[in-house]
Each structure stands twice: as C-alpha cells, then as structure tokens.
Amino acid sequence: MKTYNFKVVVEPDEDFDGNQSGWHAYCPVLEQQGASTWGATEAEALKNINDLVHLVVESMLEHCEQIPEEPADQVHVTVEPRVAITV
C-alpha cells in the first residue's frame, strides 16, 4: 500500500472582463489526465479538486496506468498509511 500526497493549486479565476468569477483548482502532476476544476468559493474549489484527484487516480488504476511519484515538489509518496488534513 502506498499513500500519495499531490500538490494542488487553488487560485482566483477571472471572467473575460477581469472580474473575479470563482476559483480555479488543479493538480499540476495530474492535469493532463483531467485534474482541473473550479468552484464558486475557494473551499468549494478545494473540495472539487480533492474529489477529482481521487477519481483520476481510480481511473488510472483501473486502466493499469502508472501513478506519478515525481517530481518530488509535486508528489510525496509513503509506504505506510497516512491521513492528510487541510485546515
């Protein structure tokens, strides 16, 4: 069993006129696999990216794709179970 901690980025999103229109969230190391989303609030965007990262990893496992374990500044892998809490 491995535990993966993926870096995510949550940043303000703007409409075409430059007005804030929500929050964009993505996981850089899984972005090519579709790990990019948004939310009306920062908390909603963070929840959405958390859910989406889980779905992307599950899909990768189902399709026997390699889960990224690097670069080290984007992914931290441990062999013992862990719980991550963001406050």
CSV table of N, CA and C in Angstrom, one decimal:
chain,number,residue,atom,x,y,z
A,1,MET,N,0.8,-1.2,0.0
A,1,MET,CA,0.0,0.0,0.0
A,1,MET,C,0.9,1.2,0.0
A,2,LYS,N,0.5,2.2,-0.8
A,2,LYS,CA,1.2,3.5,-0.9
A,2,LYS,C,0.3,4.6,-0.6
A,3,THR,N,0.7,5.7,0.0
A,3,THR,CA,0.0,6.9,0.2
A,3,THR,C,0.6,8.0,-0.6
A,4,TYR,N,-0.2,8.6,-1.4
A,4,TYR,CA,0.2,9.7,-2.3
A,4,TYR,C,-0.4,11.0,-1.8
A,5,ASN,N,0.5,12.0,-1.7
A,5,ASN,CA,0.1,13.4,-1.4
A,5,ASN,C,0.4,14.2,-2.6
A,6,PHE,N,-0.6,14.7,-3.3
A,6,PHE,CA,-0.4,15.5,-4.5
A,6,PHE,C,-0.5,17.0,-4.2
A,7,LYS,N,0.4,17.8,-4.8
A,7,LYS,CA,0.3,19.2,-4.7
A,7,LYS,C,-0.9,19.7,-5.5
A,8,VAL,N,-1.7,20.6,-5.0
A,8,VAL,CA,-2.8,21.2,-5.8
A,8,VAL,C,-2.6,22.8,-5.7
A,9,VAL,N,-3.1,23.4,-6.7
A,9,VAL,CA,-3.1,24.9,-6.8
A,9,VAL,C,-4.5,25.4,-6.8
A,10,VAL,N,-4.8,26.3,-6.0
A,10,VAL,CA,-6.2,27.0,-6.0
A,10,VAL,C,-5.9,28.4,-6.1
A,11,GLU,N,-6.5,29.1,-7.1
A,11,GLU,CA,-6.2,30.5,-7.4
A,11,GLU,C,-7.5,31.1,-7.9
A,12,PRO,N,-7.6,32.4,-7.7
A,12,PRO,CA,-8.8,33.2,-8.2
A,12,PRO,C,-8.9,33.0,-9.7
A,13,ASP,N,-10.1,32.9,-10.1
A,13,ASP,CA,-10.4,32.8,-11.6
A,13,ASP,C,-11.1,34.1,-12.0
A,14,GLU,N,-10.9,34.6,-13.2
A,14,GLU,CA,-11.5,35.8,-13.7
A,14,GLU,C,-12.3,35.6,-14.9
A,15,ASP,N,-13.3,36.4,-15.1
A,15,ASP,CA,-14.0,36.3,-16.4
A,15,ASP,C,-13.3,37.1,-17.5
A,16,PHE,N,-13.9,37.3,-18.6
A,16,PHE,CA,-13.2,38.0,-19.7
A,16,PHE,C,-13.0,39.5,-19.5
A,17,ASP,N,-13.7,40.0,-18.5
A,17,ASP,CA,-13.6,41.4,-18.2
A,17,ASP,C,-12.6,41.7,-17.0
A,18,GLY,N,-12.0,40.6,-16.5
A,18,GLY,CA,-11.1,40.7,-15.4
A,18,GLY,C,-11.7,40.7,-14.0
A,19,ASN,N,-13.0,40.4,-13.9
A,19,ASN,CA,-13.7,40.4,-12.7
A,19,ASN,C,-13.6,38.9,-12.1
A,20,GLN,N,-13.4,38.9,-10.8
A,20,GLN,CA,-13.3,37.6,-10.2
A,20,GLN,C,-14.7,36.8,-10.4
A,21,SER,N,-14.5,35.6,-10.8
A,21,SER,CA,-15.7,34.8,-11.1
A,21,SER,C,-15.7,33.4,-10.5
A,22,GLY,N,-14.9,33.3,-9.4
A,22,GLY,CA,-14.8,32.0,-8.8
A,22,GLY,C,-13.4,31.6,-8.5
A,23,TRP,N,-13.1,30.3,-8.4
A,23,TRP,CA,-11.8,29.8,-8.1
A,23,TRP,C,-11.4,28.7,-9.0
A,24,HIS,N,-10.2,28.6,-9.5
A,24,HIS,CA,-9.7,27.6,-10.3
A,24,HIS,C,-8.8,26.7,-9.5
A,25,ALA,N,-9.0,25.4,-9.6
A,25,ALA,CA,-8.1,24.5,-8.8
A,25,ALA,C,-7.6,23.4,-9.8
A,26,TYR,N,-6.3,23.0,-9.6
A,26,TYR,CA,-5.8,21.9,-10.4
A,26,TYR,C,-4.6,21.2,-9.7
A,27,CYS,N,-4.4,20.0,-10.1
A,27,CYS,CA,-3.2,19.2,-9.6
A,27,CYS,C,-2.2,19.2,-10.8
A,28,PRO,N,-1.1,19.9,-10.7
A,28,PRO,CA,-0.2,20.0,-11.8
A,28,PRO,C,0.3,18.7,-12.4
A,29,VAL,N,0.6,17.7,-11.5
A,29,VAL,CA,1.1,16.4,-12.0
A,29,VAL,C,0.0,15.6,-12.6
A,30,LEU,N,-1.2,15.9,-12.4
A,30,LEU,CA,-2.3,15.1,-13.0
A,30,LEU,C,-3.2,15.9,-13.9
A,31,GLU,N,-2.8,17.1,-14.3
A,31,GLU,CA,-3.6,18.0,-15.1
A,31,GLU,C,-3.8,17.4,-16.5
A,32,GLN,N,-2.8,16.7,-17.1
A,32,GLN,CA,-3.0,16.1,-18.4
A,32,GLN,C,-4.1,15.0,-18.3
A,33,GLN,N,-4.3,14.4,-17.2
A,33,GLN,CA,-5.3,13.4,-17.0
A,33,GLN,C,-6.7,14.0,-16.7
A,34,GLY,N,-6.8,15.3,-16.6
A,34,GLY,CA,-8.1,15.9,-16.4
A,34,GLY,C,-8.3,16.5,-15.0
A,35,ALA,N,-7.2,16.6,-14.2
A,35,ALA,CA,-7.4,17.1,-12.8
A,35,ALA,C,-7.4,18.6,-12.7
A,36,SER,N,-8.4,19.2,-13.2
A,36,SER,CA,-8.6,20.6,-13.2
A,36,SER,C,-10.1,20.9,-13.0
A,37,THR,N,-10.4,21.8,-12.1
A,37,THR,CA,-11.8,22.1,-11.9
A,37,THR,C,-11.9,23.5,-11.3
A,38,TRP,N,-13.1,23.9,-10.8
A,38,TRP,CA,-13.3,25.2,-10.3
A,38,TRP,C,-14.4,25.2,-9.2
A,39,GLY,N,-14.6,26.3,-8.6
A,39,GLY,CA,-15.7,26.4,-7.6
A,39,GLY,C,-16.1,27.8,-7.4
A,40,ALA,N,-17.2,28.1,-6.9
A,40,ALA,CA,-17.7,29.4,-6.6
A,40,ALA,C,-16.9,30.1,-5.5
A,41,THR,N,-16.4,29.2,-4.5
A,41,THR,CA,-15.6,29.7,-3.4
A,41,THR,C,-14.3,28.9,-3.4
A,42,GLU,N,-13.4,29.4,-2.7
A,42,GLU,CA,-12.1,28.7,-2.5
A,42,GLU,C,-12.3,27.3,-1.9
A,43,ALA,N,-13.1,27.3,-0.9
A,43,ALA,CA,-13.4,26.0,-0.2
A,43,ALA,C,-14.1,25.0,-1.2
A,44,GLU,N,-15.0,25.5,-2.0
A,44,GLU,CA,-15.7,24.6,-3.0
A,44,GLU,C,-14.7,24.1,-4.0
A,45,ALA,N,-13.8,25.0,-4.5
A,45,ALA,CA,-12.8,24.5,-5.5
A,45,ALA,C,-11.9,23.5,-4.9
A,46,LEU,N,-11.5,23.7,-3.6
A,46,LEU,CA,-10.6,22.7,-2.9
A,46,LEU,C,-11.3,21.4,-2.8
A,47,LYS,N,-12.6,21.4,-2.4
A,47,LYS,CA,-13.3,20.1,-2.3
A,47,LYS,C,-13.4,19.4,-3.6
A,48,ASN,N,-13.7,20.2,-4.7
A,48,ASN,CA,-13.9,19.7,-6.0
A,48,ASN,C,-12.6,19.0,-6.5
A,49,ILE,N,-11.4,19.7,-6.3
A,49,ILE,CA,-10.2,19.1,-6.8
A,49,ILE,C,-9.8,17.9,-6.0
A,50,ASN,N,-10.2,17.9,-4.7
A,50,ASN,CA,-9.9,16.7,-3.9
A,50,ASN,C,-10.7,15.5,-4.5
A,51,ASP,N,-12.0,15.7,-4.7
A,51,ASP,CA,-12.8,14.6,-5.3
A,51,ASP,C,-12.3,14.2,-6.7
A,52,LEU,N,-11.9,15.2,-7.5
A,52,LEU,CA,-11.4,14.9,-8.8
A,52,LEU,C,-10.1,14.1,-8.8
A,53,VAL,N,-9.2,14.5,-8.0
A,53,VAL,CA,-7.9,13.7,-7.9
A,53,VAL,C,-8.2,12.3,-7.5
A,54,HIS,N,-9.1,12.0,-6.6
A,54,HIS,CA,-9.5,10.7,-6.3
A,54,HIS,C,-10.0,9.9,-7.5
A,55,LEU,N,-10.9,10.6,-8.3
A,55,LEU,CA,-11.5,9.9,-9.5
A,55,LEU,C,-10.4,9.7,-10.5
A,56,VAL,N,-9.5,10.6,-10.7
A,56,VAL,CA,-8.4,10.4,-11.7
A,56,VAL,C,-7.5,9.3,-11.3
A,57,VAL,N,-7.1,9.2,-10.1
A,57,VAL,CA,-6.3,8.1,-9.6
A,57,VAL,C,-7.0,6.8,-9.7
A,58,GLU,N,-8.3,6.7,-9.4
A,58,GLU,CA,-9.0,5.5,-9.5
A,58,GLU,C,-9.1,5.0,-11.0
A,59,SER,N,-9.3,6.0,-11.9
A,59,SER,CA,-9.3,5.7,-13.3
A,59,SER,C,-8.0,5.2,-13.8
A,60,MET,N,-6.9,5.8,-13.3
A,60,MET,CA,-5.6,5.4,-13.7
A,60,MET,C,-5.3,3.9,-13.3
A,61,LEU,N,-5.7,3.6,-12.1
A,61,LEU,CA,-5.6,2.3,-11.6
A,61,LEU,C,-6.4,1.3,-12.4
A,62,GLU,N,-7.6,1.6,-12.7
A,62,GLU,CA,-8.5,0.7,-13.5
A,62,GLU,C,-7.9,0.5,-14.9
A,63,HIS,N,-7.2,1.4,-15.4
A,63,HIS,CA,-6.6,1.3,-16.7
A,63,HIS,C,-5.1,0.9,-16.7
A,64,CYS,N,-4.6,0.5,-15.5
A,64,CYS,CA,-3.3,0.0,-15.3
A,64,CYS,C,-2.2,1.0,-15.7
A,65,GLU,N,-2.6,2.3,-15.5
A,65,GLU,CA,-1.6,3.4,-15.8
A,65,GLU,C,-0.8,3.6,-14.5
A,66,GLN,N,0.5,4.1,-14.7
A,66,GLN,CA,1.4,4.4,-13.6
A,66,GLN,C,1.0,5.7,-12.9
A,67,ILE,N,0.9,5.6,-11.6
A,67,ILE,CA,0.6,6.8,-10.8
A,67,ILE,C,1.9,7.6,-10.7
A,68,PRO,N,1.9,8.9,-11.0
A,68,PRO,CA,3.1,9.7,-10.9
A,68,PRO,C,3.7,9.7,-9.4
A,69,GLU,N,5.0,9.5,-9.3
A,69,GLU,CA,5.6,9.6,-8.0
A,69,GLU,C,6.7,10.7,-7.9
A,70,GLU,N,6.7,11.5,-9.0
A,70,GLU,CA,7.6,12.6,-9.0
A,70,GLU,C,7.1,13.6,-10.0
A,71,PRO,N,7.5,14.8,-10.0
A,71,PRO,CA,8.7,15.4,-9.2
A,71,PRO,C,8.4,15.5,-7.7
A,72,ALA,N,9.4,15.5,-7.0
A,72,ALA,CA,9.3,15.5,-5.5
A,72,ALA,C,8.6,16.7,-5.0
A,73,ASP,N,8.7,17.8,-5.7
A,73,ASP,CA,8.0,19.0,-5.2
A,73,ASP,C,6.5,19.0,-5.5
A,74,GLN,N,6.0,18.0,-6.2
A,74,GLN,CA,4.6,17.9,-6.6
A,74,GLN,C,3.9,16.6,-6.0
A,75,VAL,N,4.7,15.6,-5.7
A,75,VAL,CA,4.1,14.4,-5.2
A,75,VAL,C,5.0,13.8,-4.1
A,76,HIS,N,4.4,13.4,-3.0
A,76,HIS,CA,5.1,12.8,-1.9
A,76,HIS,C,4.4,11.4,-1.7
A,77,VAL,N,5.3,10.4,-1.8
A,77,VAL,CA,4.8,9.0,-1.6
A,77,VAL,C,5.4,8.4,-0.4
A,78,THR,N,4.5,7.7,0.4
A,78,THR,CA,5.0,6.9,1.5
A,78,THR,C,4.4,5.5,1.4
A,79,VAL,N,5.0,4.6,2.1
A,79,VAL,CA,4.5,3.2,2.0
A,79,VAL,C,3.6,2.8,3.2
A,80,GLU,N,3.5,3.7,4.2
A,80,GLU,CA,2.6,3.4,5.3
A,80,GLU,C,1.4,4.3,5.1
A,81,PRO,N,0.2,3.8,5.6
A,81,PRO,CA,-1.0,4.6,5.5
A,81,PRO,C,-0.9,5.9,6.3
A,82,ARG,N,-1.5,7.0,5.8
A,82,ARG,CA,-1.5,8.3,6.4
A,82,ARG,C,-2.8,9.0,6.2
A,83,VAL,N,-3.1,10.0,7.0
A,83,VAL,CA,-4.3,10.8,6.8
A,83,VAL,C,-3.8,12.2,6.6
A,84,ALA,N,-4.3,12.9,5.6
A,84,ALA,CA,-3.9,14.3,5.4
A,84,ALA,C,-5.1,15.2,5.8
A,85,ILE,N,-4.9,16.2,6.5
A,85,ILE,CA,-5.9,17.1,6.9
A,85,ILE,C,-5.5,18.5,6.5
A,86,THR,N,-6.3,19.2,5.8
A,86,THR,CA,-6.0,20.6,5.4
A,86,THR,C,-6.9,21.5,6.2
A,87,VAL,N,-6.3,22.5,7.0
A,87,VAL,CA,-7.1,23.4,7.8
A,87,VAL,C,-6.7,24.9,7.4
